[in-house]
Amino acid sequence: METRQLECFVAVAEELSFTRAAQRLYAVQSTVSATIQALEGELGVRLFDRSTRRVELSPAGKVFLPEAKAALEAVDRAREVVADASAGLRGSLRIGTLTSVGDLDLPDLLGAFHRRYPLVDLHVSVSITGSTGLAEDLRQGRLDIALLGLPESDLAGLDTKLLGSAPFVVVLPDGHRLSDRRSLTLADLAGESFVDNPRGFGNRVALDRAFEALGAPRRVIVEVADLRAVPAYVAAGLGVAVVPDLRLLSGVRTIPLDEPGLAWPLTIATRGERPPGRAARLLLDLIDEGEFSLVIPART
């Protein structure tokens, strides 16, 4: 059994598509199909149930998947140890981040890491499904480390470190009936239309739950991934917004949200099932050295 066979199997199992798996592996589909067939022949079982419309893991494939991932991770660790001993830290580090991370200077942090460990290939991506998608990518081994904005209850299966938190603020259009208030509660905003991030973003998750707990589920009519786009939609009268105070909302007045215990956390996380790889550990060490502005300051 070869590592390439295992890589092909894991890619098809995660994508549930031979076409997408081939694209992910930079291979042609026929090669991926032949590799899976050879692996199935060697194991004497079918790993996938195939039809003209879908690909699904067979019962044997479901059992084999965690073992295949563990084997690939063991090979990666062995390569890391040998590379470290022979020519310094090598390998790759897959990092997931958010569209908005407040005062965290991620480019500066990763630049410092690259200067120290130039042989490590850095791959930085932003999830279109927000923190929820990043957390799942960590759990499935598609990322090594990620910045998340999820409530603690949504971090199961991950090892985390809280970097800071930000209070929520309310953004209102000019002339709104509540614009003269010094602070607001969620109850004050019940019945309003909202501008917010898409579902899956950590701040959206927290607010949806908070409104549901009040018995007042809210109506979000505009969803934008970048917080910096929020003011324009609010100013156009399309709704109000409740967002983390990340100092990104230029040109608008914000009103503090008075909801004790409700804040947006910025967390750095790794997969909880096993210790992070050496490159991820060294990035965490660099953060712990305190050379970078990682804590989100609250407004005074």
Tab-separated table of N, CA and C in Angstrom, residues 1 15 17 19 30 54 76 106 198 201 220 255 264 267 295:
chain	number	residue	atom	x	y	z
A	1	MET	N	0.843	-1.187	0.000
A	1	MET	CA	0.000	0.000	0.000
A	1	MET	C	0.887	1.249	0.000
A	15	GLU	N	-14.212	14.670	-0.747
A	15	GLU	CA	-14.896	15.413	-1.805
A	15	GLU	C	-16.147	14.697	-2.303
A	17	SER	N	-16.337	12.957	-4.803
A	17	SER	CA	-16.338	13.211	-6.248
A	17	SER	C	-14.955	12.897	-6.786
A	19	THR	N	-13.950	13.744	-9.728
A	19	THR	CA	-13.522	14.934	-10.465
A	19	THR	C	-12.894	15.960	-9.529
A	30	SER	N	-8.820	9.858	-14.509
A	30	SER	CA	-8.581	8.433	-14.783
A	30	SER	C	-7.498	7.862	-13.874
A	54	ARG	N	-23.808	9.802	-7.950
A	54	ARG	CA	-23.135	10.143	-6.714
A	54	ARG	C	-22.080	9.106	-6.352
A	76	ASP	N	3.647	12.068	7.590
A	76	ASP	CA	4.014	13.487	7.621
A	76	ASP	C	4.900	13.800	8.819
A	106	LEU	N	-2.041	39.868	10.912
A	106	LEU	CA	-1.689	38.532	10.445
A	106	LEU	C	-0.562	38.551	9.412
A	198	PRO	N	-23.010	36.293	6.612
A	198	PRO	CA	-23.774	35.087	6.277
A	198	PRO	C	-23.812	34.091	7.441
A	201	PHE	N	-20.801	32.432	10.082
A	201	PHE	CA	-19.850	33.361	10.680
A	201	PHE	C	-20.109	33.414	12.186
A	220	VAL	N	-32.862	38.768	8.670
A	220	VAL	CA	-31.658	39.296	8.032
A	220	VAL	C	-31.935	39.381	6.541
A	255	ILE	N	-23.502	52.535	18.493
A	255	ILE	CA	-24.055	52.625	19.840
A	255	ILE	C	-23.726	51.321	20.563
A	264	TRP	N	-17.649	39.065	21.039
A	264	TRP	CA	-17.095	38.284	19.921
A	264	TRP	C	-15.682	37.848	20.278
A	267	THR	N	-10.204	33.441	18.543
A	267	THR	CA	-9.524	32.259	19.057
A	267	THR	C	-8.618	31.691	17.984
A	295	VAL	N	-4.468	41.153	20.889
A	295	VAL	CA	-5.636	41.390	21.716
A	295	VAL	C	-6.462	42.506	21.113
